[in-house]
Coordinates of C-alpha atoms in Angstrom, one line a residue:
L1 CA -8.1 10.5 -73.9
G2 CA -5.3 13.1 -73.3
E3 CA -7.9 15.8 -73.1
R4 CA -9.9 14.0 -70.5
L5 CA -6.7 13.3 -68.6
E6 CA -5.9 17.0 -68.6
E7 CA -9.5 17.9 -67.5
A8 CA -9.3 15.3 -64.7
G9 CA -5.9 16.7 -63.7
G10 CA -7.2 20.2 -63.6
A11 CA -10.2 19.1 -61.5
T12 CA -7.9 17.3 -59.1
S13 CA -5.7 20.4 -58.8
A14 CA -8.7 22.6 -58.1
K15 CA -10.0 20.1 -55.5
E16 CA -6.6 20.0 -53.9
A17 CA -6.4 23.8 -53.7
L18 CA -9.9 23.9 -52.3
N19 CA -9.0 21.3 -49.7
H20 CA -5.9 23.3 -48.8
R21 CA -7.9 26.5 -48.3
R22 CA -10.5 24.6 -46.2
E23 CA -7.8 23.0 -44.0
A24 CA -6.2 26.4 -43.5
E25 CA -9.6 27.9 -42.6
M26 CA -10.2 25.0 -40.2
A27 CA -6.8 25.5 -38.6
K28 CA -7.6 29.2 -38.1
L29 CA -11.0 28.5 -36.7
R30 CA -9.4 26.0 -34.2
R31 CA -6.9 28.6 -33.1
D32 CA -9.6 31.2 -32.7
L33 CA -11.7 28.7 -30.7
E34 CA -8.7 27.9 -28.5
E35 CA -8.0 31.6 -27.9
S36 CA -11.7 32.2 -27.1
D37 CA -11.7 29.2 -24.7
L38 CA -8.6 30.6 -22.9
Q39 CA -10.2 34.1 -22.6
H40 CA -13.4 32.5 -21.3
E41 CA -11.5 30.5 -18.7
Q42 CA -9.7 33.6 -17.6
V43 CA -12.9 35.6 -17.3
H44 CA -14.6 32.7 -15.4
S45 CA -11.6 32.4 -13.1
N46 CA -11.7 36.1 -12.4
L47 CA -15.4 36.0 -11.7
R48 CA -15.1 33.0 -9.4
K49 CA -12.3 34.8 -7.5
K50 CA -14.4 38.0 -7.2
H51 CA -17.4 35.9 -6.0
N52 CA -15.3 34.1 -3.4
D53 CA -13.9 37.4 -2.2
D54 CA -17.4 38.9 -2.0
I55 CA -18.6 35.9 0.0
A56 CA -15.7 36.2 2.4
E57 CA -16.3 39.9 2.9
I58 CA -20.1 39.4 3.5
S59 CA -19.4 36.5 5.9
E60 CA -17.0 38.7 7.8
Q61 CA -19.6 41.5 7.9
L62 CA -22.2 39.0 9.2
D63 CA -19.9 37.8 11.9
L64 CA -19.2 41.3 13.0
T65 CA -22.9 42.2 13.0
N66 CA -23.7 39.0 15.0
K67 CA -20.9 39.9 17.6
H68 CA -22.2 43.4 17.8
K69 CA -25.8 42.1 18.3
A70 CA -24.7 39.7 21.0
R71 CA -22.9 42.6 22.9
L72 CA -26.0 44.7 22.6
E73 CA -28.2 41.9 24.0
I74 CA -25.9 41.5 27.0
E75 CA -26.1 45.2 27.8

């Protein structure tokens, strides 16, 4: 009976150690995922800003072109 108890205790300790390692690995994966999400959000934000800036520039160029065209049509 004592031997079985020792075996069960050893198995329990091994399972606890395994669970601890898995929990540590899960915590690391969560941190890595959060960091990746933050980086993705930053890249997305930068791309959105660049896109909006490009659209504004193209719109300005289009307005200038239309004004120039209108002036040429008047002449």
